[in-house]
Short mmCIF file of C-alpha atoms and ligand atoms in Angstrom, two decimals:
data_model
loop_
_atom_site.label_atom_id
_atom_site.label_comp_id
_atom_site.label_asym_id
_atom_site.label_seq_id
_atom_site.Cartn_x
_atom_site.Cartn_y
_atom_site.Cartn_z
CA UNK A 1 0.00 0.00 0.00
CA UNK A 2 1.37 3.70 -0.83
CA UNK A 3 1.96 5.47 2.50
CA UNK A 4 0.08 8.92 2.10
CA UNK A 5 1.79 11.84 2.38
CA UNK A 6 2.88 12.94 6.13
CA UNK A 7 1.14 16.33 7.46
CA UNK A 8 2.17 18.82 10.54
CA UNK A 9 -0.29 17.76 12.47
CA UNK A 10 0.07 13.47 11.66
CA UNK A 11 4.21 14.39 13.25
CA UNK A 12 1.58 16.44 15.92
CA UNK A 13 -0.39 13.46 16.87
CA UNK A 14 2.80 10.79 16.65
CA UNK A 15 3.62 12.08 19.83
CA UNK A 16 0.56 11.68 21.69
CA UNK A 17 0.21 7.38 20.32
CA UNK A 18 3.94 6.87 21.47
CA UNK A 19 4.88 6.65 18.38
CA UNK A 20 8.84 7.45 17.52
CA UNK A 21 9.51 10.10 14.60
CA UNK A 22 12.82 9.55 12.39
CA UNK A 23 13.71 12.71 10.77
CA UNK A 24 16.90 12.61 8.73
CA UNK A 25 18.91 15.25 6.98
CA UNK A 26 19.42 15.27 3.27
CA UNK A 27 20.04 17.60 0.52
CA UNK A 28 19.38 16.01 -2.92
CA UNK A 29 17.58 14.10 -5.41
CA UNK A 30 18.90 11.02 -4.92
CA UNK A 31 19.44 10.89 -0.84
CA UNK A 32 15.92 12.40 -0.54
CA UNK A 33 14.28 9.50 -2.70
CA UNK A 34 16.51 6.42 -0.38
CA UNK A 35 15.43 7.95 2.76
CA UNK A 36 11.80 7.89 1.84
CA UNK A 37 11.61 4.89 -0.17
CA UNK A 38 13.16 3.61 3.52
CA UNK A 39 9.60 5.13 5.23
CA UNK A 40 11.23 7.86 7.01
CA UNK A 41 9.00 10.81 8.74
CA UNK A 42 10.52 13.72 8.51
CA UNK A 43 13.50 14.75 5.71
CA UNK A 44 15.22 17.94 6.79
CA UNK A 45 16.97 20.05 4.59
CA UNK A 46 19.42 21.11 6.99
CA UNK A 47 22.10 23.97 7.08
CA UNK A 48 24.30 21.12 7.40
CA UNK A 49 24.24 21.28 3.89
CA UNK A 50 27.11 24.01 4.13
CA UNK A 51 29.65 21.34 5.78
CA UNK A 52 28.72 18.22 4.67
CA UNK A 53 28.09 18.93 0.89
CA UNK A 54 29.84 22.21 0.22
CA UNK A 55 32.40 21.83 2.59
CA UNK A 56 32.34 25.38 4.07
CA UNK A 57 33.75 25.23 8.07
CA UNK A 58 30.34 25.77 9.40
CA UNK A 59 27.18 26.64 8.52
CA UNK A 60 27.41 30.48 8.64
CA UNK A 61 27.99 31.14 4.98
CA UNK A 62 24.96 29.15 3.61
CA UNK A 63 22.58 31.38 1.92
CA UNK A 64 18.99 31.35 0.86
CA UNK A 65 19.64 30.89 -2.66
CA UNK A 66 21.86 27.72 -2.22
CA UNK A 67 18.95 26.28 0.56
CA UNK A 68 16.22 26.98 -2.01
CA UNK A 69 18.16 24.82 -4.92
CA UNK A 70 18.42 21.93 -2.49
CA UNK A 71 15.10 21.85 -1.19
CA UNK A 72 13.88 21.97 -4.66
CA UNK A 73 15.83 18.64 -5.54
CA UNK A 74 14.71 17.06 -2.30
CA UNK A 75 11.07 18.22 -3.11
CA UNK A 76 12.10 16.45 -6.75
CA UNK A 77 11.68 13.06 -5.08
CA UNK A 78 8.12 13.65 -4.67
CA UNK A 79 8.57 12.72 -1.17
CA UNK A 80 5.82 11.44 0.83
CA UNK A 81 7.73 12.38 4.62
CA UNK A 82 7.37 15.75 5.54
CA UNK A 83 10.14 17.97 3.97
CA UNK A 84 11.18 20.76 6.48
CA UNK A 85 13.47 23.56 5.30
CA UNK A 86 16.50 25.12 7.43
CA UNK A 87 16.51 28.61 7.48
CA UNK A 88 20.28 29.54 7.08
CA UNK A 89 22.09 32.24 9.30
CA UNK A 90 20.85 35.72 8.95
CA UNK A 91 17.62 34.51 6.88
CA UNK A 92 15.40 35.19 10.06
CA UNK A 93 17.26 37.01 12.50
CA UNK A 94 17.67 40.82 11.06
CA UNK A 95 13.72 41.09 11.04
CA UNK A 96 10.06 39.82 11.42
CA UNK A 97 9.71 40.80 8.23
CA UNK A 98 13.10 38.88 6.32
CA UNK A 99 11.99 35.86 8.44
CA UNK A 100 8.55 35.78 7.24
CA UNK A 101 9.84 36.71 3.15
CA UNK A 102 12.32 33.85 3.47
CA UNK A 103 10.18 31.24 4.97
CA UNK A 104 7.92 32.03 2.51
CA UNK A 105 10.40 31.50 -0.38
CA UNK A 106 11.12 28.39 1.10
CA UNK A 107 7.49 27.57 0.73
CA UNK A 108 6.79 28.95 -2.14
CA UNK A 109 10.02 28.44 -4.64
CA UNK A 110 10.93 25.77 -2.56
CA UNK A 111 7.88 23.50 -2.42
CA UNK A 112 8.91 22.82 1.67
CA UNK A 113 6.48 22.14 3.95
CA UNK A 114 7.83 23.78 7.11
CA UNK A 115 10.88 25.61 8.07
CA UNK A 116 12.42 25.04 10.81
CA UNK A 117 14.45 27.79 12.72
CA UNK A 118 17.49 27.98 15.63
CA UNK A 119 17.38 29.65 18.85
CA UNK A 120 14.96 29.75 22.05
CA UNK A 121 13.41 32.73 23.80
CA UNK A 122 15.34 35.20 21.27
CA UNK A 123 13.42 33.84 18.43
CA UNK A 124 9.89 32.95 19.88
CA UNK A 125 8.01 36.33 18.36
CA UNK A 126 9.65 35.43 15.16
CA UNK A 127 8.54 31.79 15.08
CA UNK A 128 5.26 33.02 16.37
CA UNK A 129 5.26 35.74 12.97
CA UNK A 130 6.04 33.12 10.76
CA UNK A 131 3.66 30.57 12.02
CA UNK A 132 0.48 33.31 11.30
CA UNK A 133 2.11 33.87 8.14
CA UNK A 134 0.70 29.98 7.91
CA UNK A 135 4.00 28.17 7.37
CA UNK A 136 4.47 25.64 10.32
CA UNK A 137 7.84 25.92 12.59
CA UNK A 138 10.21 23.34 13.78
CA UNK A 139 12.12 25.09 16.80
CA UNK A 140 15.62 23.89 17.64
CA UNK A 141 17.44 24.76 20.80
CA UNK A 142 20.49 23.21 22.76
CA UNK A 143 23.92 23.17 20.57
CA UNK A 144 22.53 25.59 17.77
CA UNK A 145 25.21 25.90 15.21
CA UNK A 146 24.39 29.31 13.81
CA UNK A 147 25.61 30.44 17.41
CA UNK A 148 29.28 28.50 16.99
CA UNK A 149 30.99 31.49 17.80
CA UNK A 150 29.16 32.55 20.77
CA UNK A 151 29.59 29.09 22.09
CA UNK A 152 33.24 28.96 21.34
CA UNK A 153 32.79 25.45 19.70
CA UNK A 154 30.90 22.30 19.19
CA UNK A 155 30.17 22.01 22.57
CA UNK A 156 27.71 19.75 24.90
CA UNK A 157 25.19 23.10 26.42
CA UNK A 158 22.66 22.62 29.85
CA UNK A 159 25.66 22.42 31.77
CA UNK A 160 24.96 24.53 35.02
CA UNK A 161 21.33 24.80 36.60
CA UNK A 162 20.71 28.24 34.91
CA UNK A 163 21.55 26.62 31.42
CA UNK A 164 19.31 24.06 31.85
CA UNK A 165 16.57 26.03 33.28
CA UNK A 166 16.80 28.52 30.33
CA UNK A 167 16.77 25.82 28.19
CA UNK A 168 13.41 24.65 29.73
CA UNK A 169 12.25 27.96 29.29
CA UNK A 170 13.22 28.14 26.06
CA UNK A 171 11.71 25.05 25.23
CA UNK A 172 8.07 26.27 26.32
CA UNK A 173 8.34 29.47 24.36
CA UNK A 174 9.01 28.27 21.27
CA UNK A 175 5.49 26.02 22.18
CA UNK A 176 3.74 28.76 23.01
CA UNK A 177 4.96 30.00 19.90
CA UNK A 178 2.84 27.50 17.92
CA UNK A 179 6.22 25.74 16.86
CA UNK A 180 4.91 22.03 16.05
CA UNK A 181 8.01 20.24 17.03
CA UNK A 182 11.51 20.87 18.73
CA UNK A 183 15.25 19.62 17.98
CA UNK A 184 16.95 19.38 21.11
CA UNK A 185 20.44 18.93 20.22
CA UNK A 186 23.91 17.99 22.84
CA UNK A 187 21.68 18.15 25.83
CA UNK A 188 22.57 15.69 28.29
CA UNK A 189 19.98 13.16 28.26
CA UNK A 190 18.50 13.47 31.93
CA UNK A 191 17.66 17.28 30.73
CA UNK A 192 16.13 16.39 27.38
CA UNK A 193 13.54 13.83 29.00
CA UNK A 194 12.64 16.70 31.48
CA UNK A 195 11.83 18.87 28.98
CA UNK A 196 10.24 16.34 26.10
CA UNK A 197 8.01 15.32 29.58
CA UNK A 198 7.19 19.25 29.75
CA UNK A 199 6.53 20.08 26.47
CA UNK A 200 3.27 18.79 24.15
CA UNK A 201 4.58 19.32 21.10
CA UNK A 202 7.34 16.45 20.00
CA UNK A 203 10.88 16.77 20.67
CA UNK A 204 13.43 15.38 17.90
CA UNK A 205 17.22 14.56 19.34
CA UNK A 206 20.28 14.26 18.14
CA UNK A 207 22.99 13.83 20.60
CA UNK A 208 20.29 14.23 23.70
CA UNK A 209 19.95 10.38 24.08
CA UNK A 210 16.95 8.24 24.34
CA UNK A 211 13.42 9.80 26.02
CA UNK A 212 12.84 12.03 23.09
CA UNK A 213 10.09 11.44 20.91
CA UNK A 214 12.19 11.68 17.57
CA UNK A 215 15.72 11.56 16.52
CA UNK A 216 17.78 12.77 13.33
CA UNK A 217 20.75 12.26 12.05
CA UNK A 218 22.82 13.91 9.39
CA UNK A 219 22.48 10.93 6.57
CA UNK A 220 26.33 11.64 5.86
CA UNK A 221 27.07 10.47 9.44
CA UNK A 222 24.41 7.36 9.42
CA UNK A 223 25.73 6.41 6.02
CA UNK A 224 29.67 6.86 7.09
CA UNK A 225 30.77 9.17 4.53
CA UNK A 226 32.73 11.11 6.59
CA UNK A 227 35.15 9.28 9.11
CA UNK A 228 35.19 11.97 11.99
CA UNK A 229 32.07 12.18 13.77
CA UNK A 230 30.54 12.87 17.01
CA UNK A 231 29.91 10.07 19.64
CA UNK A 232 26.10 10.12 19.41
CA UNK A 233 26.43 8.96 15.71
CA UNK A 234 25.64 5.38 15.25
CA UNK A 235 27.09 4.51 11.64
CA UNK A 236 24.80 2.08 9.83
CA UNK A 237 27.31 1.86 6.37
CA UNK A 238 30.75 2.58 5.75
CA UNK A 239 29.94 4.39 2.52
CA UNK A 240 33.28 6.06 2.10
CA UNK A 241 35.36 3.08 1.98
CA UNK A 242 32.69 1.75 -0.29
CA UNK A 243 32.71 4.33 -2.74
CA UNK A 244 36.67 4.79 -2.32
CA UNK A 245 37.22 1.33 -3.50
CA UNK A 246 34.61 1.55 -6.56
CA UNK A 247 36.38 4.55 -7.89
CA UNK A 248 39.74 3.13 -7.54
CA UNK A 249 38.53 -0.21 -9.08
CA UNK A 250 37.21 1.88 -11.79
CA UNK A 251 40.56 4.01 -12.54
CA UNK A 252 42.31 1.28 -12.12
CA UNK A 253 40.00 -0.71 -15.28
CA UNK A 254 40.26 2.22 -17.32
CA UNK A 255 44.19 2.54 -16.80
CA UNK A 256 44.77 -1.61 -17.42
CA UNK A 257 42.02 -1.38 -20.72
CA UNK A 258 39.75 -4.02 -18.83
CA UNK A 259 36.84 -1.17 -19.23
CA UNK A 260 35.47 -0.27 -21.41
CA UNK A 261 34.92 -4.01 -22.99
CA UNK A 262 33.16 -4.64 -26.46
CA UNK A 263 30.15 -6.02 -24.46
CA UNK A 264 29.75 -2.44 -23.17
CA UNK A 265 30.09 -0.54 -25.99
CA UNK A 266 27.75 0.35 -29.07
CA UNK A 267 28.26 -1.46 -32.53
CA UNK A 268 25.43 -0.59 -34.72
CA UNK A 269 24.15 3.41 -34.23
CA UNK A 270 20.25 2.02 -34.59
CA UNK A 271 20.78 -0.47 -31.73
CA UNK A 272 18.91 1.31 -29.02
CA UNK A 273 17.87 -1.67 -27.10
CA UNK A 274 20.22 -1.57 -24.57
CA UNK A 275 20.84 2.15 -24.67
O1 KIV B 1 21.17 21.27 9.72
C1 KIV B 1 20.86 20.15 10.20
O2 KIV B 1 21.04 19.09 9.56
C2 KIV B 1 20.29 20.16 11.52
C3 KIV B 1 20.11 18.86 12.23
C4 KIV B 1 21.41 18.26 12.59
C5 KIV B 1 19.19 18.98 13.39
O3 KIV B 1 19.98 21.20 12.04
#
């Protein structure tokens, strides 16, 4: 049976039947169509993107215009999980009024179904702005990389009791917002439970261990294409060494003349059989 296509408020109401929500980042055509032939709920298009496909140092530099190209491939794959678009660094912050243009672009040129932005309290009147603009919110709070440099690093956050209370407090604004889900992300896992227990709305993890209601991963991690990776990442393929050895098998055909072969070449010009 085709699965139908997975709303806002079906992610809503997974919460509420106990019922676990795998979100996943990818950024293409190809990724996007895997992850939801594989039944996944939720494909985010993250800011990710920046490191893991265009190999900038963090996510700071990604702009609109390259986010709106890969949500359109993602959006390509005619997926039926929910596709929710990261608003990049400064796409939401100057103003009410950039962050409800540019989630609209990603609705609109895009073809996303949500957007989901970073930051707690700070951003809670611009969620709320965007979500009357009718485009549904996925908050995000804990280790948000767009803040990297005020952090000083990649770094574990709830540490002392007035992180984690702000981070409870945090959480609950963005709810009151009207965001319909929240990424809690490098929040020790004691803290995370707390506030997935406080909060209606589902919280999605990553790195904030195992009482949320959801959990993504960066597919580049889950798939092992890169080698250096955080300890919350369980690797479910070794991709890279996969891939390494195909394209060194292949040079290594093409240099020793086993490839092409005659098999795999064309004779006659009107033989399209086997095009
Ligand atoms: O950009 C991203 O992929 C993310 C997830 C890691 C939550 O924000």
């Amino acid at each position: 049976m085709e699965r139908k296509k997975i709303t806002v408020p079906k992610i809503v109401r997974m919460k509420r039947k106990g019922k676990r929500i795998v979100m996943v980042s990818t950024y293409d055509f190809p990724f996007a169509r895997l992850a939801d032939e594989a039944g996944v709920d939720i494909i985010l298009v993250g800011d990710t993107l920046g490191m893991v496909v265009l190999g900038y140092e963090t996510t700071l530099p990604v702009t609109m215009d390259e986010m709106i190209i890969h949500v359109k491939a993602v959006n390509r794959a005619k997926p039926k999980a929910l596709v929710v678009a990261d608003m990049p660094f400064m796409s939401f912050q100057a103003s009410v009024r950039d962050a409800i243009a540019n989630a609209g672009r990603m609705i609109k040129e895009g073809g996303a179904d949500a957007v989901k932005i970073e930051g707690g309290r700070c951003v809670a009147s611009t969620a709320r702005a965007i979500v009357e603009s009718k485009v549904p919110v996925m908050g995000h709070i804990g280790l948000t990389p767009q803040a990297v440099r005020v952090f000083g690093g990649y770094r574990v956050q709830g540490k002392t009791e007035n992180a984690r209370s702000a981070l409870i407090e945090d959480a609950r604004a963005l709810q009151e917002a009207g965001c319909f889900a929240i990424v809690l992300e490098a929040i020790p896992w004691p803290l995370a439970k707390q506030i997935t227990e406080e909060v209606e709305v589902p919280t999605i993890g990553i790195g904030a261990g195992p009482f949320c209601d959801g959990q993504v991963l960066v597919s580049h991690d889950l798939l092992g294409l890169y080698e250096d990776q955080p300890r919350y990442v369980r690797r479910y393929a070794d991709l890279a060494s996969i891939i390494r050895q195909a394209f060194s098998s292949y040079a290594s055909d093409v240099r020793n003349g086993d490839y092409p072969r005659i098999e795999e070449s064309y004779e006659d010009p009107e033989d399209h059989k086997n095009h």
